[in-house]
Coordinates of N, CA and C in Angstrom, one line a residue:
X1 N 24.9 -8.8 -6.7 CA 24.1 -9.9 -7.1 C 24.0 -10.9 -6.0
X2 N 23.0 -11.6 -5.9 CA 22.6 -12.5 -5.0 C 23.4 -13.6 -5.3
X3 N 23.8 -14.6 -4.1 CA 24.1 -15.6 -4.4 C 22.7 -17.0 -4.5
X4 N 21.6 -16.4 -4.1 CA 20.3 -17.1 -4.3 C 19.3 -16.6 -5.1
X5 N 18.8 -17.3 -5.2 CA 17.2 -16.5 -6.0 C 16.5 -16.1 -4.8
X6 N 15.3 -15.4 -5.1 CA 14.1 -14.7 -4.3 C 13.4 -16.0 -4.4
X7 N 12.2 -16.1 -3.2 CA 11.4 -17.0 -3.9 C 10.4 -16.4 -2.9
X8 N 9.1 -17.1 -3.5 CA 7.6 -16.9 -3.2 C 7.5 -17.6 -2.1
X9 N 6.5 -17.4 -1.0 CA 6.3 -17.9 0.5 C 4.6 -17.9 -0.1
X10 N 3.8 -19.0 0.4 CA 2.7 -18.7 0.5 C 2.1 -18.4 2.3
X11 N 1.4 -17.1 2.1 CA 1.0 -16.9 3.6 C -0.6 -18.0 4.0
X12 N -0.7 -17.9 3.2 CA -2.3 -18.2 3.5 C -3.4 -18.0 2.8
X13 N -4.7 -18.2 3.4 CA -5.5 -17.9 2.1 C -6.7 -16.6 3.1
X14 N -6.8 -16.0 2.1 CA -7.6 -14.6 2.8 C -8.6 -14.3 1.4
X15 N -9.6 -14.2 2.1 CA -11.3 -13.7 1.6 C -11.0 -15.3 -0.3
X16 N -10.9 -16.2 0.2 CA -10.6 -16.9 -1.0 C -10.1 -17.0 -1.5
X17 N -9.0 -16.2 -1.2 CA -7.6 -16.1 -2.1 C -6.6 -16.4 -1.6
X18 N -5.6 -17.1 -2.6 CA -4.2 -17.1 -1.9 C -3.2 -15.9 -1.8
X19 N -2.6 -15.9 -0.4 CA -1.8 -14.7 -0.6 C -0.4 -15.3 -0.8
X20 N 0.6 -14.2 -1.2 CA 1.3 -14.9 -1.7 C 2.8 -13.5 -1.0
X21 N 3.9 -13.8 -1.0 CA 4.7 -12.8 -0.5 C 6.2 -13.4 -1.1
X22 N 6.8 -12.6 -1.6 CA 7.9 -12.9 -2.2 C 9.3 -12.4 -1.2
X23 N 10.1 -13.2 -1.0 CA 10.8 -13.0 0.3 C 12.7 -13.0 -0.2
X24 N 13.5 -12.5 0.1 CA 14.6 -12.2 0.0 C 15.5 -13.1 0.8
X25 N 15.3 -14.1 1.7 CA 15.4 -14.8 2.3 C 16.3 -15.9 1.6
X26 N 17.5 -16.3 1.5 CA 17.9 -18.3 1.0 C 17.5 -18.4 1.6
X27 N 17.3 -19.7 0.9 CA 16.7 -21.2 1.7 C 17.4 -21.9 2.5
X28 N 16.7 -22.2 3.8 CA 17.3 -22.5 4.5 C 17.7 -21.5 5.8
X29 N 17.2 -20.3 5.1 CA 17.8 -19.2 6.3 C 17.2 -19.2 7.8
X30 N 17.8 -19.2 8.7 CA 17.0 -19.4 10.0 C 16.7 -17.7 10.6
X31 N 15.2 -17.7 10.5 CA 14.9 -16.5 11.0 C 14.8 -16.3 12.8
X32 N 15.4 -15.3 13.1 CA 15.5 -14.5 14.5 C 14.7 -14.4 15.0
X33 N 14.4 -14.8 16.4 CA 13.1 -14.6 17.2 C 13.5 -12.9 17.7
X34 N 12.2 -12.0 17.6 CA 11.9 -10.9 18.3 C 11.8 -10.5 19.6
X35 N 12.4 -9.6 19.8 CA 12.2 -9.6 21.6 C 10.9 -9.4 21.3
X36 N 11.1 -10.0 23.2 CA 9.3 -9.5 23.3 C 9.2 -8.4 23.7
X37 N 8.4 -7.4 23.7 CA 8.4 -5.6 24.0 C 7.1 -5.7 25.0
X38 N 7.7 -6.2 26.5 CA 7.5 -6.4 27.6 C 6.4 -4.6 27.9
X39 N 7.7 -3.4 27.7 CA 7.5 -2.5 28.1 C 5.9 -1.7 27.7
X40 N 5.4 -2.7 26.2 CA 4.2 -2.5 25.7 C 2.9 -2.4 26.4
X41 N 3.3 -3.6 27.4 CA 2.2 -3.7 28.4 C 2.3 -3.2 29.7
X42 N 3.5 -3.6 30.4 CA 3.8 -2.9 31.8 C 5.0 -1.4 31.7
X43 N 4.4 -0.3 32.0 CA 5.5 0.6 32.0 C 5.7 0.8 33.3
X44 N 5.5 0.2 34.5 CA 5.7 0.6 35.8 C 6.9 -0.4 36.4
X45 N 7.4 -1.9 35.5 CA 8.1 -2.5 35.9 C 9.4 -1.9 36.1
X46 N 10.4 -1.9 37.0 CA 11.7 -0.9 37.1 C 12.8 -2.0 37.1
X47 N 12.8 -3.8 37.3 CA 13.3 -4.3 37.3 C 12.9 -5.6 36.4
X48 N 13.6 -6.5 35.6 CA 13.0 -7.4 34.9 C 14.4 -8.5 34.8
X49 N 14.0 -9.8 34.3 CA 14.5 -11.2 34.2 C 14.6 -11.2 32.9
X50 N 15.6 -12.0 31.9 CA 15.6 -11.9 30.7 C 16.8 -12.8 30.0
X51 N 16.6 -13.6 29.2 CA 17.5 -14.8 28.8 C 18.7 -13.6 27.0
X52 N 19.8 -14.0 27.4 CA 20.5 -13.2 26.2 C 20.3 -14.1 24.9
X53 N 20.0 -13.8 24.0 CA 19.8 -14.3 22.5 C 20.6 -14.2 22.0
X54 N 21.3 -12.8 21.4 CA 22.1 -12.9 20.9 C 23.2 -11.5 21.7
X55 N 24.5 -12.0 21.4 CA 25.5 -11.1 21.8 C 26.6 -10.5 20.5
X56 N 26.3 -9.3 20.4 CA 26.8 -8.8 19.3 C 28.5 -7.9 20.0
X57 N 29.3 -7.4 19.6 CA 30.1 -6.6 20.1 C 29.4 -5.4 20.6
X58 N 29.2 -5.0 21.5 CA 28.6 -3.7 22.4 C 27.6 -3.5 22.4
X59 N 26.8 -5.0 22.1 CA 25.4 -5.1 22.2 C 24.5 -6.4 22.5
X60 N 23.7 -6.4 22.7 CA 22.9 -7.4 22.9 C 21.7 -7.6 22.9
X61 N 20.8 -8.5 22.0 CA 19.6 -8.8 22.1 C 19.2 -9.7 22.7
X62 N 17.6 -9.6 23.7 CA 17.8 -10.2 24.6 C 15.9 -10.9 24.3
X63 N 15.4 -11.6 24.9 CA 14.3 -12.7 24.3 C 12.9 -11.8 25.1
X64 N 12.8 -10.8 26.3 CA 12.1 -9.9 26.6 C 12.6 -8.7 27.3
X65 N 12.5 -7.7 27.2 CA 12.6 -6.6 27.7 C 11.5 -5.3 28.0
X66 N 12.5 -4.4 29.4 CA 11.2 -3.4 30.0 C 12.1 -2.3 29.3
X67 N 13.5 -2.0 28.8 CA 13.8 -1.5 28.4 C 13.1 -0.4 27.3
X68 N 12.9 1.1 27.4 CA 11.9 1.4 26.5 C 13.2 2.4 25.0
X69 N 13.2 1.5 23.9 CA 13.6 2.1 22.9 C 13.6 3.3 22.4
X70 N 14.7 4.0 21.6 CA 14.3 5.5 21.4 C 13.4 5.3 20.3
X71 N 12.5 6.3 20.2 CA 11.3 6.2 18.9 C 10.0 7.1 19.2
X72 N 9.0 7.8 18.8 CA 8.0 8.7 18.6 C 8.3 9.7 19.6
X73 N 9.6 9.9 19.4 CA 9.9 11.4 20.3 C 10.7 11.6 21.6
X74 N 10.3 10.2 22.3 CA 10.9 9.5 23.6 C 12.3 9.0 23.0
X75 N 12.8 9.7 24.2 CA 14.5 9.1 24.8 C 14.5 7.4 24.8
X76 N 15.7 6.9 24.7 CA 15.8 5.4 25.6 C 16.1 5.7 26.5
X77 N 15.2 4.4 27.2 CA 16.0 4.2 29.0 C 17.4 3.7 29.4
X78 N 17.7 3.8 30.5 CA 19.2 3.8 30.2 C 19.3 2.7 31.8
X79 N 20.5 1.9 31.6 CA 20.0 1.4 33.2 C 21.3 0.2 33.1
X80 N 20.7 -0.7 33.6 CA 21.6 -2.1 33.5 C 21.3 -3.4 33.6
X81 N 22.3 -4.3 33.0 CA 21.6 -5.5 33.0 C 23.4 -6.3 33.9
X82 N 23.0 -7.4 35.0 CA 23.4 -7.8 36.2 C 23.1 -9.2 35.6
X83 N 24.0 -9.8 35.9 CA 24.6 -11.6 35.1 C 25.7 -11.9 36.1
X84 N 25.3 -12.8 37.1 CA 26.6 -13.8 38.2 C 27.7 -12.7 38.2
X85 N 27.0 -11.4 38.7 CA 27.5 -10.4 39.6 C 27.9 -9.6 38.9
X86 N 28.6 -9.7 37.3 CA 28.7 -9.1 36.6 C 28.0 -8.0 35.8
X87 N 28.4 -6.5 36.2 CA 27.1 -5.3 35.6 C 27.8 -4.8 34.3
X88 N 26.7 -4.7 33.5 CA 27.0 -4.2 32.4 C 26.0 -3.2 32.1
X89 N 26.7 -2.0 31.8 CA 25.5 0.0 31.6 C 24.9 -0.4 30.4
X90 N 23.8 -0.5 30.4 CA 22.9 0.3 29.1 C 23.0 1.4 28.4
X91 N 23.5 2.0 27.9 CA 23.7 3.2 27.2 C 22.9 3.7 25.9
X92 N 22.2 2.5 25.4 CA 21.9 3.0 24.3 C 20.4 1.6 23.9
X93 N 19.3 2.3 23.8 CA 18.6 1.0 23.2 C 17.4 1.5 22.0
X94 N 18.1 0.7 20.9 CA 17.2 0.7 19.6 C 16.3 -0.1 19.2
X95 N 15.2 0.0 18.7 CA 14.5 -0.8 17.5 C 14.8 -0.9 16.2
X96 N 15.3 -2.4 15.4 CA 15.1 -2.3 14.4 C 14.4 -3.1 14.0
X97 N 15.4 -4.4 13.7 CA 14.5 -6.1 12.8 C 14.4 -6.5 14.2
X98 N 14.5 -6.1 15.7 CA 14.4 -6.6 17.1 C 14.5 -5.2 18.2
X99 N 15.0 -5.3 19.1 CA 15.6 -4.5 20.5 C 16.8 -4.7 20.6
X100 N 17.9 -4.0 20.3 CA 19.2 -3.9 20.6 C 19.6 -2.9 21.9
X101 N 20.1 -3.7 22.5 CA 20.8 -2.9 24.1 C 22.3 -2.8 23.5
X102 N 22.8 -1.5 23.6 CA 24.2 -1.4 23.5 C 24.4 -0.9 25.1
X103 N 25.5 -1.8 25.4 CA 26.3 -1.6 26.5 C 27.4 -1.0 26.8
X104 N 28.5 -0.3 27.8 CA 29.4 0.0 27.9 C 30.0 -1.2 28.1
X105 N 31.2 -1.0 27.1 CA 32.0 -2.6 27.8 C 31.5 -4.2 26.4
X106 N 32.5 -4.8 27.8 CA 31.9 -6.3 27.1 C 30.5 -6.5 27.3
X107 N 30.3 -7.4 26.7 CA 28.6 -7.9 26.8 C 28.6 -9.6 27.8
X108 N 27.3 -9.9 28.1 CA 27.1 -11.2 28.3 C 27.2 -12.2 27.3
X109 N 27.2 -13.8 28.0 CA 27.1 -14.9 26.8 C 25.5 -15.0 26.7
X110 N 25.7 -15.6 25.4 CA 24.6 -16.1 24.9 C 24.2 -17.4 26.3
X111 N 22.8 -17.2 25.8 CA 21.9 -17.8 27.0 C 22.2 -17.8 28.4
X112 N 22.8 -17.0 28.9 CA 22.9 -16.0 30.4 C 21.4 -15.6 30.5
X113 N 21.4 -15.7 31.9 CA 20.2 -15.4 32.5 C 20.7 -13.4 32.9
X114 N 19.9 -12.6 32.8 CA 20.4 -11.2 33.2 C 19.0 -10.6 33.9
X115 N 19.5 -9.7 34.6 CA 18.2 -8.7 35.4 C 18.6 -8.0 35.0
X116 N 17.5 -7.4 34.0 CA 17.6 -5.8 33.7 C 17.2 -4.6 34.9
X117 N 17.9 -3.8 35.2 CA 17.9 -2.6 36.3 C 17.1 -1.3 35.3
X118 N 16.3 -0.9 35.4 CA 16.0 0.4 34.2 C 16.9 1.6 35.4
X119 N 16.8 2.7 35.2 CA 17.4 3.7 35.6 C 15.9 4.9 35.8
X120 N 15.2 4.7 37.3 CA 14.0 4.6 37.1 C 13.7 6.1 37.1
X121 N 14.5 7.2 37.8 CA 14.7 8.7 37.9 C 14.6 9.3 36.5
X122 N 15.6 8.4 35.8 CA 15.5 9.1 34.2 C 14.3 8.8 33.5
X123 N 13.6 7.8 33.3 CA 12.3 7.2 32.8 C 11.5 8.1 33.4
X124 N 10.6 8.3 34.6 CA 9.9 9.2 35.3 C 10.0 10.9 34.8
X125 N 11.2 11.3 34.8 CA 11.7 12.7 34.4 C 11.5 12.5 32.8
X126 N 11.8 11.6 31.9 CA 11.1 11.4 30.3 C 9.6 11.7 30.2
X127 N 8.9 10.8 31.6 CA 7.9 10.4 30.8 C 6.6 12.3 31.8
X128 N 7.0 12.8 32.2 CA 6.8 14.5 33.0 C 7.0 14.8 31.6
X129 N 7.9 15.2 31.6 CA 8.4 16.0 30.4 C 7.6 15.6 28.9
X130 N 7.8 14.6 28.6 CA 6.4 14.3 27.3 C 4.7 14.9 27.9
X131 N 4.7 14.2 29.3 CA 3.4 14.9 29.6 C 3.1 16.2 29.5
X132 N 3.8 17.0 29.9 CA 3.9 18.5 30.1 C 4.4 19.3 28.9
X133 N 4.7 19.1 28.0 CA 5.4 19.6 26.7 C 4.0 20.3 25.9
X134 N 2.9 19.5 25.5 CA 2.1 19.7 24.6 C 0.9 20.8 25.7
X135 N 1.0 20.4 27.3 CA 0.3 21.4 28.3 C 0.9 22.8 28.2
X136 N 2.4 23.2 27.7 CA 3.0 24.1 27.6 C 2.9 24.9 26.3
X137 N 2.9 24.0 25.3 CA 2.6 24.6 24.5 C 1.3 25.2 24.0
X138 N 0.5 24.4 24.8 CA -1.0 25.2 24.4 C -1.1 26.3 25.6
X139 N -0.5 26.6 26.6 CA -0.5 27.9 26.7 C 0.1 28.8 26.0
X140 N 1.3 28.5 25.8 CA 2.1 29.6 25.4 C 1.3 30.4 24.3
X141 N 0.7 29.3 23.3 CA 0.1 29.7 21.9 C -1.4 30.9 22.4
X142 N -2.0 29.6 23.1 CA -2.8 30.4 23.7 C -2.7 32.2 24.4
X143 N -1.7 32.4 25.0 CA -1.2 33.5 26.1 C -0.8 34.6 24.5
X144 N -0.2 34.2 23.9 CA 0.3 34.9 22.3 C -1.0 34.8 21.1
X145 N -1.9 34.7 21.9 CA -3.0 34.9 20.8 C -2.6 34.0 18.9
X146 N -2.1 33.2 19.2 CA -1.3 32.5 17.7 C -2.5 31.3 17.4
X147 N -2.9 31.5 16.2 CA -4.0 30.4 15.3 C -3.7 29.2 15.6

């Protein structure tokens, strides 16, 4: 059972109508800013600047990243992020309600400046390999006479 009620948010008004969205949310709850998904626009950046948001135990969310998340078939990038000399591995990065970097190790503090390092051999070798996969397979089908 909830300790709050649900309540209604109004979004706005669209084609004359009000919309209306009912939200899970207490009152009063402070919602999380989203990383920004830097990597959306530039995929050739290999290094990036980036303030820590939040620091979770063997993880961290961070306010933008080039870091590219596992998801539509692609691997995560794997790399590091460097804070007042201190390196910390990337090992693992997800999408969920944000961008979660899990790290080897401890993490940074909250509002640390960090430079993310991508690990630019392995990204290049991902992104060959997605290119070349579907070129492969339309021979092979092709070469085997298959519908």
């Amino acid at each position: 059972m909830r300790p709050y009620k649900l309540r209604t948010v109004r979004l706005g008004v669209s084609r004359g109508r009000s919309r209306r969205r009912t939200t899970d949310l207490c009152p009063g709850a402070v919602r999380r800013r989203v990383t920004e998904q830097r990597y959306l626009t530039d995929s050739t950046v290999r290094t990036f600047e980036a303030t820590v948001e939040r620091s979770l135990p063997n993880r961290v969310v961070l306010d933008g990243t080039h870091f590219y998340p596992t998801g539509g078939g692609q691997p995560h990038d794997t790399g590091r992020l460097v804070a007042d000399g201190t390196e910390y591995r990337v090992v693992d990065v997800k999408k969920q309600d944000t961008v979660y970097h899990t790290l080897a190790g401890e993490t940074p503090s909250v509002g640390e400046t960090v430079r993310g390092e991508i690990d630019w051999d392995r990204r290049q070798a991902h992104r060959r390999y997605h290119t070349a996969q579907p070129v492969l397979s339309a021979v092979v089908l092709s070469e085997l006479d298959a519908p």
